Coordinates of C-alpha atoms and ligand atoms in Angstrom, one line a residue:
Chain A
M1 CA 22.0 -97.6 -43.9
F2 CA 23.2 -95.9 -40.7
G3 CA 24.9 -92.5 -40.4
L4 CA 27.4 -91.0 -38.0
I5 CA 27.7 -87.2 -37.6
G6 CA 30.9 -86.2 -35.9
H7 CA 33.4 -83.5 -35.4
L8 CA 37.0 -83.1 -34.3
T9 CA 38.2 -81.8 -30.9
N10 CA 39.9 -78.6 -31.8
L11 CA 41.4 -76.6 -34.7
S12 CA 44.8 -78.1 -34.6
H13 CA 43.3 -81.6 -34.5
A14 CA 41.3 -80.7 -37.5
Q15 CA 44.3 -79.3 -39.4
R16 CA 46.3 -82.5 -38.6
V17 CA 43.5 -84.8 -39.8
A18 CA 43.1 -82.7 -43.0
R19 CA 46.8 -82.9 -43.6
D20 CA 46.9 -86.6 -43.0
L21 CA 44.0 -87.1 -45.5
G22 CA 45.8 -84.9 -48.0
Y23 CA 43.4 -81.9 -48.0
D24 CA 45.9 -79.0 -48.1
E25 CA 43.2 -76.3 -48.3
Y26 CA 41.7 -77.5 -45.1
A27 CA 45.1 -78.3 -43.4
S28 CA 46.7 -74.9 -43.4
H29 CA 43.9 -72.4 -42.8
D30 CA 42.4 -71.0 -39.7
L31 CA 39.0 -71.3 -38.0
E32 CA 37.4 -68.9 -40.6
F33 CA 37.8 -71.7 -43.1
W34 CA 36.0 -74.3 -41.0
C35 CA 33.3 -71.7 -40.3
M36 CA 32.6 -71.7 -44.1
A37 CA 33.2 -75.4 -44.8
P38 CA 30.2 -77.5 -45.7
P39 CA 29.6 -81.0 -44.2
Q40 CA 31.2 -83.9 -46.0
A41 CA 30.5 -87.6 -46.1
V42 CA 34.1 -88.7 -45.8
D43 CA 33.9 -92.4 -44.9
E44 CA 32.0 -95.5 -45.8
I45 CA 31.6 -98.1 -43.1
T46 CA 30.9 -101.8 -43.1
I47 CA 30.4 -103.6 -39.8
T48 CA 29.6 -107.2 -39.0
S49 CA 27.7 -108.2 -35.9
V50 CA 28.6 -111.4 -34.0
T51 CA 25.2 -112.5 -35.1
G52 CA 26.5 -112.5 -38.7
Q53 CA 24.5 -109.5 -39.9
V54 CA 26.3 -107.0 -42.0
I55 CA 25.3 -103.3 -42.2
H56 CA 26.7 -100.3 -44.0
G57 CA 27.0 -96.7 -43.0
Q58 CA 28.5 -93.3 -43.7
Y59 CA 30.4 -90.9 -41.6
V60 CA 29.7 -87.2 -42.1
E61 CA 32.2 -84.7 -40.8
S62 CA 30.1 -81.7 -39.7
C63 CA 33.2 -79.4 -39.6
F64 CA 32.0 -78.1 -36.2
L65 CA 34.8 -77.3 -33.8
P66 CA 34.4 -76.5 -30.1
E67 CA 36.2 -73.2 -30.6
M68 CA 33.1 -72.0 -32.4
L69 CA 31.2 -72.1 -29.1
A70 CA 34.1 -70.7 -27.1
Q71 CA 34.2 -67.7 -29.5
G72 CA 30.4 -67.2 -29.4
R73 CA 29.9 -68.2 -33.0
F74 CA 26.6 -69.9 -32.2
K75 CA 25.0 -69.4 -35.6
T76 CA 28.0 -71.1 -37.2
A77 CA 27.8 -74.0 -34.8
M78 CA 24.0 -74.4 -35.5
R79 CA 24.5 -74.3 -39.2
K80 CA 27.2 -77.1 -39.1
I81 CA 24.8 -79.4 -37.3
L82 CA 21.7 -78.6 -39.4
N83 CA 23.6 -78.9 -42.6
A84 CA 25.1 -82.3 -41.6
M85 CA 21.6 -83.5 -40.7
A86 CA 20.3 -82.3 -44.0
L87 CA 23.0 -84.1 -45.8
V88 CA 22.3 -87.5 -44.3
Q89 CA 18.6 -87.1 -44.7
K90 CA 19.1 -86.2 -48.4
R91 CA 21.1 -89.4 -48.8
G92 CA 18.2 -91.4 -47.5
I93 CA 20.1 -92.6 -44.4
D94 CA 17.7 -94.3 -42.0
I95 CA 19.2 -93.6 -38.6
T96 CA 22.1 -91.3 -37.7
A97 CA 23.9 -90.7 -34.5
L98 CA 24.5 -87.1 -33.5
G99 CA 28.0 -87.6 -32.0
G100 CA 29.8 -85.5 -29.4
F101 CA 28.6 -81.9 -29.3
S102 CA 26.2 -82.2 -32.2
S103 CA 23.3 -83.3 -29.9
I104 CA 24.3 -80.7 -27.3
I105 CA 24.1 -78.0 -29.9
F106 CA 20.7 -79.3 -31.1
E107 CA 19.4 -79.2 -27.6
N108 CA 20.9 -75.9 -26.4
F109 CA 20.0 -73.9 -29.4
S110 CA 16.5 -75.5 -29.9
L111 CA 17.2 -76.7 -33.4
D112 CA 13.9 -78.6 -33.2
K113 CA 12.4 -75.1 -34.1
L114 CA 14.7 -74.8 -37.2
L115 CA 14.0 -78.1 -39.0
N116 CA 13.5 -76.4 -42.4
V117 CA 16.8 -76.4 -44.0
R118 CA 16.7 -75.1 -47.6
D119 CA 14.5 -77.4 -49.5
I120 CA 14.0 -80.1 -46.9
T121 CA 12.4 -80.5 -43.5
L122 CA 14.4 -82.5 -41.1
D123 CA 12.7 -85.6 -39.7
I124 CA 13.9 -86.2 -36.1
Q125 CA 12.9 -89.8 -36.3
R126 CA 16.0 -90.3 -38.5
F127 CA 18.3 -89.3 -35.7
T128 CA 19.4 -90.4 -32.2
T129 CA 21.7 -88.7 -29.8
G130 CA 23.3 -92.1 -28.9
N131 CA 23.3 -91.0 -25.3
T132 CA 21.4 -94.0 -23.9
H133 CA 24.1 -96.4 -25.0
T134 CA 26.8 -94.0 -24.0
A135 CA 25.4 -93.9 -20.4
Y136 CA 25.0 -97.6 -20.3
I137 CA 28.6 -98.2 -21.4
L138 CA 29.9 -95.6 -18.9
C139 CA 28.1 -97.5 -16.1
Q140 CA 29.6 -100.8 -17.3
Q141 CA 33.0 -99.1 -17.2
V142 CA 32.3 -98.0 -13.6
E143 CA 31.2 -101.5 -12.5
Q144 CA 33.7 -103.6 -14.4
G145 CA 36.5 -101.0 -14.1
A146 CA 36.1 -100.9 -10.4
V147 CA 36.6 -104.7 -10.1
R148 CA 39.5 -104.6 -12.5
Y149 CA 41.4 -101.9 -10.6
G150 CA 40.7 -103.2 -7.1
I151 CA 37.9 -100.8 -6.0
D152 CA 35.1 -102.4 -4.1
P153 CA 31.9 -100.8 -5.6
A154 CA 29.9 -101.3 -2.4
K155 CA 32.4 -99.0 -0.6
A156 CA 33.0 -96.7 -3.5
T157 CA 32.3 -93.0 -3.7
V158 CA 31.5 -92.1 -7.3
A159 CA 31.6 -88.5 -8.6
V160 CA 29.7 -87.7 -11.8
V161 CA 31.0 -84.5 -13.3
G162 CA 28.2 -83.2 -15.6
A163 CA 25.7 -85.0 -13.4
T164 CA 22.7 -82.9 -14.7
G165 CA 23.4 -83.6 -18.3
D166 CA 21.6 -86.0 -20.6
I167 CA 24.3 -88.7 -20.2
G168 CA 25.3 -87.7 -16.6
S169 CA 21.7 -87.9 -15.3
A170 CA 21.2 -91.3 -16.8
V171 CA 24.5 -92.5 -15.2
C172 CA 23.2 -91.2 -11.9
R173 CA 19.9 -93.0 -12.3
W174 CA 21.6 -96.3 -13.0
L175 CA 24.2 -96.0 -10.2
T176 CA 21.4 -95.2 -7.8
D177 CA 19.0 -97.9 -9.0
R178 CA 21.1 -100.8 -10.2
A179 CA 24.7 -100.5 -8.9
G180 CA 25.4 -100.9 -5.3
I181 CA 27.7 -98.0 -4.7
H182 CA 28.4 -96.3 -1.4
E183 CA 27.9 -92.6 -2.2
L184 CA 27.1 -90.5 -5.3
L185 CA 28.6 -87.0 -5.7
L186 CA 26.8 -84.7 -8.1
V187 CA 28.9 -82.2 -9.9
A188 CA 27.8 -79.5 -12.3
R189 CA 27.5 -75.7 -12.3
D190 CA 23.8 -74.8 -12.3
A191 CA 22.4 -75.2 -8.8
E192 CA 18.8 -75.4 -9.7
R193 CA 19.3 -78.3 -12.0
L194 CA 21.4 -80.0 -9.4
D195 CA 18.7 -79.6 -6.8
R196 CA 16.1 -81.1 -9.2
L197 CA 18.3 -84.0 -10.0
Q198 CA 19.0 -84.7 -6.3
Q199 CA 15.3 -84.6 -5.6
E200 CA 14.5 -87.0 -8.5
L201 CA 17.2 -89.4 -7.4
G202 CA 16.3 -89.2 -3.7
T203 CA 20.0 -89.4 -3.0
G204 CA 23.4 -87.8 -4.0
R205 CA 25.6 -85.1 -2.5
I206 CA 26.1 -81.9 -4.4
L207 CA 29.7 -80.6 -4.4
P208 CA 31.8 -78.4 -6.6
V209 CA 34.4 -80.3 -8.6
E210 CA 37.4 -79.3 -6.5
E211 CA 35.7 -80.7 -3.4
A212 CA 34.4 -83.8 -5.1
L213 CA 37.6 -85.0 -6.6
P214 CA 39.6 -85.7 -3.4
K215 CA 36.6 -87.7 -2.0
A216 CA 36.0 -89.9 -5.1
D217 CA 37.2 -93.4 -5.7
I218 CA 35.7 -93.3 -9.1
V219 CA 35.1 -90.2 -11.3
V220 CA 32.8 -90.3 -14.3
W221 CA 33.6 -87.2 -16.4
V222 CA 30.7 -86.4 -18.8
A223 CA 30.5 -82.6 -18.8
S224 CA 30.3 -80.6 -22.0
M225 CA 33.5 -78.7 -21.8
N226 CA 35.0 -76.9 -24.9
Q227 CA 38.4 -77.9 -23.6
G228 CA 39.8 -80.1 -20.8
M229 CA 40.7 -79.0 -17.3
A230 CA 44.0 -79.5 -15.7
I231 CA 43.9 -82.0 -12.9
D232 CA 46.5 -82.5 -10.2
P233 CA 46.9 -86.2 -9.7
A234 CA 48.4 -85.5 -6.2
G235 CA 44.9 -84.4 -5.0
L236 CA 43.2 -87.7 -5.9
R237 CA 42.7 -90.8 -3.9
T238 CA 44.6 -94.0 -4.7
P239 CA 43.4 -96.2 -6.1
C240 CA 41.3 -93.9 -8.2
L241 CA 39.5 -94.7 -11.4
L242 CA 38.9 -91.8 -13.8
I243 CA 36.5 -92.4 -16.6
D244 CA 36.7 -89.6 -19.1
G245 CA 33.7 -89.7 -21.4
G246 CA 33.9 -86.1 -22.6
Y247 CA 34.5 -85.3 -26.2
P248 CA 36.6 -83.2 -26.2
K249 CA 38.1 -84.8 -23.1
N250 CA 37.2 -83.2 -19.7
M251 CA 40.7 -83.9 -18.4
A252 CA 43.6 -82.1 -20.1
G253 CA 46.8 -83.9 -20.9
T254 CA 48.1 -87.0 -19.3
L255 CA 48.0 -87.9 -15.6
Q256 CA 50.6 -90.2 -14.3
R257 CA 50.7 -91.5 -10.8
P258 CA 50.7 -95.0 -9.4
G259 CA 47.2 -96.0 -8.4
I260 CA 45.5 -93.6 -10.8
H261 CA 43.7 -95.5 -13.6
I262 CA 42.1 -93.7 -16.6
L263 CA 39.6 -95.2 -19.0
D264 CA 38.4 -93.6 -22.2
G265 CA 34.8 -93.2 -21.2
G266 CA 31.8 -94.0 -23.3
M267 CA 33.9 -96.1 -25.7
V268 CA 33.2 -99.6 -26.8
E269 CA 35.3 -102.4 -28.2
H270 CA 33.8 -104.6 -30.9
S271 CA 34.4 -108.3 -31.2
L272 CA 35.3 -108.1 -34.9
D273 CA 37.3 -105.6 -37.0
I274 CA 35.3 -102.8 -38.6
D275 CA 36.0 -101.6 -42.1
W276 CA 36.5 -97.9 -41.9
Q277 CA 39.2 -95.2 -41.7
I278 CA 37.9 -92.5 -39.4
M279 CA 38.8 -93.9 -36.1
S280 CA 42.5 -93.9 -36.9
F281 CA 42.3 -90.1 -36.4
L282 CA 41.2 -90.4 -32.8
N283 CA 43.7 -91.6 -30.2
V284 CA 42.6 -95.1 -29.6
P285 CA 45.0 -98.0 -29.5
N286 CA 42.9 -100.2 -31.8
P287 CA 40.9 -98.1 -34.3
A288 CA 39.6 -101.2 -36.1
R289 CA 37.6 -102.1 -33.0
Q290 CA 37.4 -99.3 -30.5
F291 CA 35.0 -96.3 -30.9
F292 CA 32.3 -94.2 -29.4
A293 CA 29.3 -95.7 -27.8
C294 CA 27.0 -93.0 -29.4
F295 CA 28.1 -94.2 -32.8
A296 CA 27.6 -97.7 -31.7
E297 CA 24.0 -96.9 -30.8
S298 CA 23.2 -95.9 -34.4
M299 CA 24.7 -99.2 -35.6
L300 CA 22.6 -101.2 -33.0
L301 CA 19.4 -99.4 -34.2
E302 CA 20.3 -100.3 -37.8
F303 CA 21.1 -104.0 -36.9
E304 CA 17.7 -104.2 -35.2
G305 CA 15.7 -102.1 -37.8
L306 CA 14.7 -99.7 -35.1
H307 CA 14.5 -96.6 -37.2
F308 CA 13.4 -93.9 -34.8
N309 CA 15.0 -91.4 -32.3
F310 CA 15.7 -93.9 -29.6
S311 CA 17.7 -91.4 -27.6
W312 CA 16.3 -87.8 -27.7
G313 CA 16.1 -84.6 -25.8
R314 CA 17.7 -84.2 -22.4
N315 CA 17.0 -86.0 -19.1
H316 CA 14.7 -88.6 -20.6
I317 CA 17.0 -91.6 -20.4
T318 CA 15.5 -94.3 -18.1
V319 CA 17.3 -97.3 -16.5
E320 CA 15.0 -99.6 -18.5
K321 CA 16.0 -98.0 -21.8
M322 CA 19.7 -98.4 -20.8
A323 CA 19.1 -102.0 -20.0
Q324 CA 17.4 -102.5 -23.4
I325 CA 20.2 -100.9 -25.4
G326 CA 22.7 -102.8 -23.2
S327 CA 21.3 -106.1 -24.1
L328 CA 21.4 -105.2 -27.8
S329 CA 24.9 -104.1 -27.3
K330 CA 26.0 -107.5 -25.9
K331 CA 23.9 -109.3 -28.5
H332 CA 25.9 -107.7 -31.4
G333 CA 29.3 -108.1 -29.9
F334 CA 30.1 -104.7 -28.3
R335 CA 31.9 -104.5 -24.9
P336 CA 32.9 -101.6 -22.7
L337 CA 36.5 -100.5 -23.3
L338 CA 38.4 -101.4 -20.2
E339 CA 41.9 -101.0 -21.5
P340 CA 43.9 -98.2 -19.8
S341 CA 43.7 -94.9 -21.7
Q342 CA 46.8 -93.6 -23.3
R343 CA 46.1 -90.5 -21.2
S344 CA 47.3 -92.4 -18.1
G345 CA 50.8 -93.2 -19.4
E346 CA 50.1 -96.8 -18.3
L347 CA 51.6 -99.4 -20.5
V348 CA 49.1 -101.0 -22.8
H349 CA 49.7 -104.7 -23.1
G350 CA 49.1 -106.6 -26.3
Chain B
M1 CA 21.1 -75.1 -19.8
N2 CA 19.0 -73.8 -22.7
R3 CA 20.7 -71.0 -24.5
T4 CA 19.0 -69.5 -27.5
A5 CA 21.2 -68.0 -30.2
P6 CA 21.4 -64.2 -30.1
S7 CA 18.3 -63.0 -32.0
S8 CA 18.8 -60.7 -34.9
A9 CA 18.4 -57.1 -33.9
A10 CA 15.1 -56.0 -35.5
L11 CA 15.7 -54.9 -39.1
D12 CA 14.5 -51.5 -40.1
Y13 CA 13.8 -52.0 -43.8
R14 CA 13.1 -48.3 -44.1
S15 CA 16.2 -47.0 -42.5
D16 CA 18.7 -45.1 -44.7
T17 CA 21.5 -47.5 -43.8
Y18 CA 19.4 -50.5 -44.9
R19 CA 18.2 -48.9 -48.1
D20 CA 21.7 -47.7 -49.0
A21 CA 23.1 -51.2 -48.7
Y22 CA 20.1 -52.5 -50.5
S23 CA 20.7 -50.2 -53.4
R24 CA 23.9 -52.1 -54.2
I25 CA 22.8 -55.6 -53.3
N26 CA 19.6 -55.3 -55.2
A27 CA 21.5 -53.9 -58.2
I28 CA 23.8 -56.9 -58.1
V29 CA 20.9 -59.2 -58.0
L30 CA 19.3 -57.4 -61.0
E31 CA 22.5 -57.5 -62.9
G32 CA 22.9 -61.2 -62.2
E33 CA 19.5 -62.0 -63.4
R34 CA 19.9 -59.7 -66.5
E35 CA 23.2 -61.4 -67.4
A36 CA 21.7 -64.8 -66.7
H37 CA 18.9 -64.0 -69.2
A38 CA 21.4 -62.9 -71.8
N39 CA 23.7 -65.9 -71.1
Y40 CA 21.0 -68.5 -71.6
L41 CA 20.0 -66.9 -74.9
T42 CA 23.7 -67.1 -75.9
L43 CA 23.8 -70.7 -74.8
A44 CA 20.6 -71.3 -76.9
E45 CA 22.5 -70.1 -80.0
M46 CA 25.5 -72.4 -79.1
L47 CA 23.3 -75.4 -78.5
P48 CA 20.5 -75.3 -81.1
D49 CA 19.3 -78.8 -80.1
H50 CA 18.5 -77.4 -76.6
A51 CA 17.4 -74.0 -77.8
E52 CA 13.8 -74.4 -76.7
A53 CA 14.7 -75.4 -73.1
L54 CA 17.4 -72.7 -72.8
K55 CA 15.0 -70.0 -74.1
K56 CA 12.6 -71.0 -71.4
L57 CA 15.4 -70.6 -68.8
A58 CA 16.1 -67.2 -70.2
A59 CA 12.5 -66.2 -69.9
M60 CA 12.4 -67.3 -66.3
E61 CA 15.5 -65.1 -65.6
N62 CA 13.6 -62.2 -67.1
R63 CA 10.7 -62.9 -64.7
H64 CA 13.2 -63.0 -61.8
F65 CA 14.6 -59.6 -62.9
K66 CA 11.1 -58.0 -62.9
G67 CA 10.4 -59.6 -59.5
F68 CA 13.5 -58.1 -57.9
Q69 CA 12.8 -54.8 -59.5
S70 CA 9.5 -54.7 -57.6
C71 CA 11.3 -55.5 -54.4
A72 CA 13.4 -52.4 -54.8
R73 CA 10.3 -50.3 -55.6
N74 CA 8.6 -51.7 -52.6
L75 CA 11.4 -50.3 -50.3
E76 CA 11.7 -47.1 -52.4
V77 CA 15.2 -48.0 -53.4
T78 CA 17.0 -47.0 -56.5
P79 CA 19.4 -49.8 -57.5
D80 CA 23.0 -48.7 -58.2
D81 CA 23.3 -50.1 -61.7
P82 CA 26.8 -48.8 -62.5
F83 CA 28.1 -50.4 -59.4
A84 CA 26.6 -53.7 -60.3
R85 CA 27.9 -53.7 -63.9
A86 CA 31.4 -53.1 -62.6
Y87 CA 30.9 -55.8 -60.0
F88 CA 30.2 -58.5 -62.6
E89 CA 32.7 -57.2 -65.2
Q90 CA 35.4 -59.9 -64.7
L91 CA 33.1 -62.9 -64.4
D92 CA 30.9 -61.7 -67.3
G93 CA 34.0 -61.0 -69.4
N94 CA 35.1 -64.6 -68.9
F95 CA 31.7 -65.8 -70.1
Q96 CA 31.7 -63.6 -73.2
Q97 CA 35.2 -64.7 -74.1
A98 CA 34.4 -68.3 -73.7
A99 CA 31.2 -67.8 -75.8
A100 CA 33.3 -66.1 -78.5
E101 CA 35.7 -69.1 -78.5
G102 CA 32.8 -71.5 -78.7
D103 CA 33.9 -73.0 -75.3
L104 CA 30.6 -74.4 -74.2
T105 CA 32.0 -76.1 -71.2
T106 CA 33.3 -72.9 -69.7
C107 CA 30.0 -71.1 -70.5
M108 CA 28.1 -73.9 -68.7
V109 CA 30.3 -73.8 -65.7
I110 CA 30.2 -70.0 -65.3
Q111 CA 26.4 -69.6 -65.8
A112 CA 24.7 -72.9 -65.1
L113 CA 26.9 -73.9 -62.2
I114 CA 28.7 -71.0 -60.6
I115 CA 26.3 -68.2 -61.1
E116 CA 23.3 -70.4 -60.3
C117 CA 24.9 -71.7 -57.1
F118 CA 25.9 -68.2 -56.1
A119 CA 22.2 -67.1 -56.6
I120 CA 20.9 -70.1 -54.7
A121 CA 23.2 -69.5 -51.8
A122 CA 22.5 -65.7 -51.6
Y123 CA 18.8 -66.2 -51.9
N124 CA 18.6 -68.9 -49.3
V125 CA 20.5 -66.7 -46.8
Y126 CA 18.4 -63.7 -47.7
I127 CA 15.0 -65.3 -47.3
P128 CA 14.9 -65.5 -43.5
V129 CA 15.9 -61.8 -43.2
A130 CA 14.0 -60.3 -46.1
D131 CA 11.0 -58.1 -45.7
A132 CA 7.7 -59.9 -46.3
F133 CA 7.2 -58.8 -49.9
A134 CA 10.8 -59.6 -50.9
R135 CA 10.6 -63.0 -49.1
K136 CA 7.7 -64.2 -51.2
V137 CA 9.4 -63.1 -54.4
T138 CA 12.7 -64.7 -53.5
E139 CA 11.1 -68.0 -52.4
G140 CA 9.6 -68.3 -55.9
V141 CA 12.9 -67.5 -57.6
V142 CA 15.0 -70.0 -55.6
K143 CA 12.7 -72.8 -56.7
D144 CA 13.5 -71.9 -60.3
E145 CA 17.2 -71.6 -59.7
Y146 CA 17.4 -75.2 -58.6
T147 CA 16.0 -76.3 -61.9
H148 CA 18.5 -74.1 -63.8
L149 CA 21.3 -75.7 -61.8
N150 CA 19.9 -79.1 -62.7
F151 CA 20.0 -78.3 -66.5
G152 CA 23.8 -77.5 -66.5
Q153 CA 24.4 -80.4 -64.2
Q154 CA 22.8 -82.9 -66.6
W155 CA 24.4 -81.5 -69.6
L156 CA 27.9 -81.7 -68.1
K157 CA 27.2 -85.1 -66.5
E158 CA 26.3 -86.7 -69.9
R159 CA 29.7 -85.6 -71.3
F160 CA 31.7 -85.9 -68.1
V161 CA 34.8 -87.7 -69.5
T162 CA 35.2 -85.2 -72.4
V163 CA 34.4 -82.0 -70.4
R164 CA 36.1 -83.0 -67.1
E165 CA 39.3 -81.1 -67.7
G166 CA 37.4 -78.1 -69.1
I167 CA 35.3 -78.0 -65.9
E168 CA 38.4 -78.1 -63.7
R169 CA 40.0 -75.2 -65.7
A170 CA 36.9 -73.1 -65.7
N171 CA 36.5 -73.8 -61.9
A172 CA 40.1 -72.7 -61.2
Q173 CA 39.8 -69.6 -63.2
N174 CA 36.3 -68.4 -62.0
L175 CA 35.8 -69.6 -58.5
P176 CA 38.4 -67.3 -57.0
I177 CA 36.5 -64.4 -58.7
V178 CA 33.3 -65.4 -56.8
W179 CA 35.1 -65.4 -53.5
R180 CA 36.5 -61.9 -54.2
M181 CA 33.0 -60.7 -55.2
L182 CA 31.6 -62.0 -52.0
N183 CA 34.3 -60.3 -49.9
A184 CA 33.7 -57.0 -51.8
V185 CA 30.1 -56.8 -50.6
E186 CA 30.6 -58.2 -47.1
A187 CA 29.8 -54.8 -45.4
D188 CA 26.6 -54.4 -47.3
T189 CA 25.4 -58.0 -46.8
E190 CA 26.1 -57.6 -43.1
V191 CA 23.7 -54.6 -43.0
L192 CA 21.1 -56.9 -44.6
Q193 CA 21.9 -59.4 -41.8
M194 CA 23.2 -61.9 -44.4
D195 CA 26.1 -63.8 -43.0
K196 CA 29.0 -64.1 -45.6
E197 CA 30.1 -67.3 -44.0
A198 CA 26.6 -68.8 -44.5
I199 CA 26.5 -67.7 -48.1
V200 CA 29.9 -69.4 -48.8
E201 CA 28.8 -72.6 -47.0
D202 CA 25.5 -72.7 -48.8
F203 CA 27.3 -72.1 -52.1
M204 CA 29.7 -75.0 -51.4
I205 CA 26.9 -77.3 -50.5
A206 CA 25.0 -76.7 -53.8
Y207 CA 28.1 -76.5 -55.9
G208 CA 29.7 -79.6 -54.3
E209 CA 26.5 -81.6 -54.8
A210 CA 26.3 -80.6 -58.4
L211 CA 30.0 -81.5 -59.0
G212 CA 29.5 -84.8 -57.3
D213 CA 26.5 -85.6 -59.4
I214 CA 28.4 -84.6 -62.6
G215 CA 31.0 -87.3 -61.8
F216 CA 33.7 -85.9 -59.6
S217 CA 34.9 -87.8 -56.6
M218 CA 34.4 -86.5 -53.1
R219 CA 38.1 -85.7 -52.9
D220 CA 37.9 -83.8 -56.2
V221 CA 34.8 -81.9 -55.0
M222 CA 36.5 -80.8 -51.8
K223 CA 39.5 -79.5 -53.6
M224 CA 37.6 -77.9 -56.4
S225 CA 35.0 -76.2 -54.4
A226 CA 37.5 -74.7 -52.0
R227 CA 39.7 -73.4 -54.8
G228 CA 41.0 -69.9 -53.9
L229 CA 38.8 -69.7 -50.9
A230 CA 41.3 -69.1 -48.2
S231 CA 43.6 -66.8 -50.2
A232 CA 40.8 -64.3 -51.1
P233 CA 41.8 -61.2 -49.1
R234 CA 39.6 -60.4 -46.2
Q235 CA 38.4 -56.9 -45.2
Ligands
LIG401 N1 31.9 -90.9 -25.7 C1 30.8 -90.8 -26.4 O1 30.3 -91.7 -27.1 C2 30.0 -89.5 -26.2 C3 30.5 -88.4 -25.5 N2 29.7 -87.3 -25.4 C4 30.3 -86.2 -24.7 O2 29.7 -86.3 -23.3 C5 29.6 -84.9 -22.8 C6 28.3 -84.6 -22.3 O3 27.3 -84.8 -23.3 P1 25.7 -84.6 -23.0 O4 25.3 -85.4 -21.8 O5 25.0 -84.8 -24.2 O6 25.7 -83.0 -22.7 P2 24.6 -82.2 -21.9 O7 24.7 -80.8 -22.4 O8 23.3 -82.8 -21.8 O9 25.2 -82.2 -20.4 C7 26.4 -81.5 -20.1 C8 26.6 -81.4 -18.6 O10 27.9 -80.9 -18.3 C9 27.7 -79.9 -17.3 N3 28.8 -79.0 -17.4 C10 29.2 -78.2 -18.4 N4 30.3 -77.6 -18.2 C11 30.7 -78.0 -16.9 C12 31.8 -77.6 -16.1 N5 32.7 -76.8 -16.5 N6 31.9 -78.2 -14.9 C13 31.0 -79.1 -14.5 N7 29.9 -79.5 -15.2 C14 29.8 -78.9 -16.4 C15 26.3 -79.3 -17.5 O11 25.7 -78.7 -16.4 P3 26.0 -77.2 -16.0 O12 25.8 -76.4 -17.3 O13 25.0 -76.9 -15.0 O14 27.4 -77.1 -15.5 C16 25.6 -80.6 -17.9 O15 25.2 -81.2 -16.7 C17 30.1 -84.0 -24.0 O16 31.5 -83.7 -23.8 C18 29.9 -84.9 -25.2 O17 30.8 -84.5 -26.3 C19 28.5 -87.2 -26.0 C20 28.0 -88.3 -26.7 C21 28.7 -89.5 -26.8
LIG402 FE1 17.5 -66.1 -61.8
LIG403 FE1 19.0 -69.0 -62.8

């Protein structure tokens, strides 16, 4: 069985979901309540591969909310993730994806030193960050999205916001190594890590975000922001392809301007309907088929019986591993989501 | 960017502030163990078929009591017994009343589920911030408490259909008392560097698991274990 550990994007989102599910206690109370709430296995999942294989999984809501980080409640955030991990391990789940911020919290707060949770010791082999598949899918969205929206990759300047992150650095490696783009712009805050990345890649121009955006034909957003930033579409090129892979999203609100195209980054579309309920709470046009690439990685590992931490740590994702997970992704029927995001106000056809 | 969580300021177990808070917290722990001992003996009378097993649990609680007494002596603390007795009055009153009425289900819920989970949560949160002596004692105690929880769980599970409503009622009546009790000692637990939030979460994990095993659905568990949580007044 596979597992998915996830969280919602902010308190009001969490309250809305709780209300929709009929949990009044959770729906009408403030952050304090979520700070005390234990993880819950709230959904059972059945997914069929195009190969015909059928697997089962569980979704565990960690009750983590990004406001906990914004308010400096680090111990709370750490507890949510550790308790969610303990829950899936106790249930004997073989491989679980740490979705969204869960892997970031694990990494930033060195949870590998805190694996003793009450009466169990967490086994990291039972978990994956899901970042290899996410990075792969983002790169497919760049390459295929460019073609779809009339951007010639060979002439394209691509900005990666969050370039030094686990996913961001992997995207940079692939774009440098495998995609024939014109120029790569590296955007993040820490200068030292940017320098190291630039050295490793042997290419890439370091720029702050406000300077990178007007120069970019394609922007891959994959920074770990507690909340999105406001972007003025007037300052962007046209055509411009914005691929927002942040969770919560890196770009706040909707952006409407002819020639601006937005994709929900790091999302896949399956070839078959999936039996679950959780995705109907996230703003995707077709929740039966569209979902996060990091979750998909856990499913791929389960399909293939690869029960180990395929994606782990930060900055270890290689182009080879991305190609490997990419071929498994295609094998089982996943495709990068290329439909315009609802954030763009573009009409979604059919 | 690697950011470690703010490390706990070094705890001075000998400071007046710490020992003052400890005099109340330790007293509460002692009172809890003392009442648990008495409650299991009461349950042994109510359930003669299980008397052997229940008397063993009572004996374990007595050992816990002595263990925690030595923790107080180790820190040269005198537990505040009157405070602790008053602290447990309402919860204990409900147990005694249920026992007098022969209401086994309520007795089981109060002692074998609620009090055990409360103890498990508090001890789990205490262990990482306890002095070395108390840590060893508490680690041993927690192991026992899990078996106590298991006893009540099994008993209720075997009779789920008949006792279901009784569990719901006992839960509704007594869980809010636990939240109030936790709020009442928040200042003292903070001195001991025990996070109230963490205690509640740990409680809900143990309690939720037990309720789920007994036969309640996930939806029921979520509703039951959160009962009265948000309305408990905060300091
Ligand atoms: N769609 C999906 O399936 C998935 C999405 N995600 C999302 O992807 C994002 C990144 O995840 P991951 O790679 O694991 O995270 P990491 O922590 O490894 O990397 C985050 C990166 O963002 C940078 N960053 C943070 N804040 C800013 C800012 N304000 N401006 C510019 N750069 C910033 C960091 O560098 P610096 O601190 O130097 O600025 C770092 O390079 C998260 O939002 C996460 O939720 C994660 C997994 C799956
Ligand atoms: Fe005890
Ligand atoms: Fe006990």
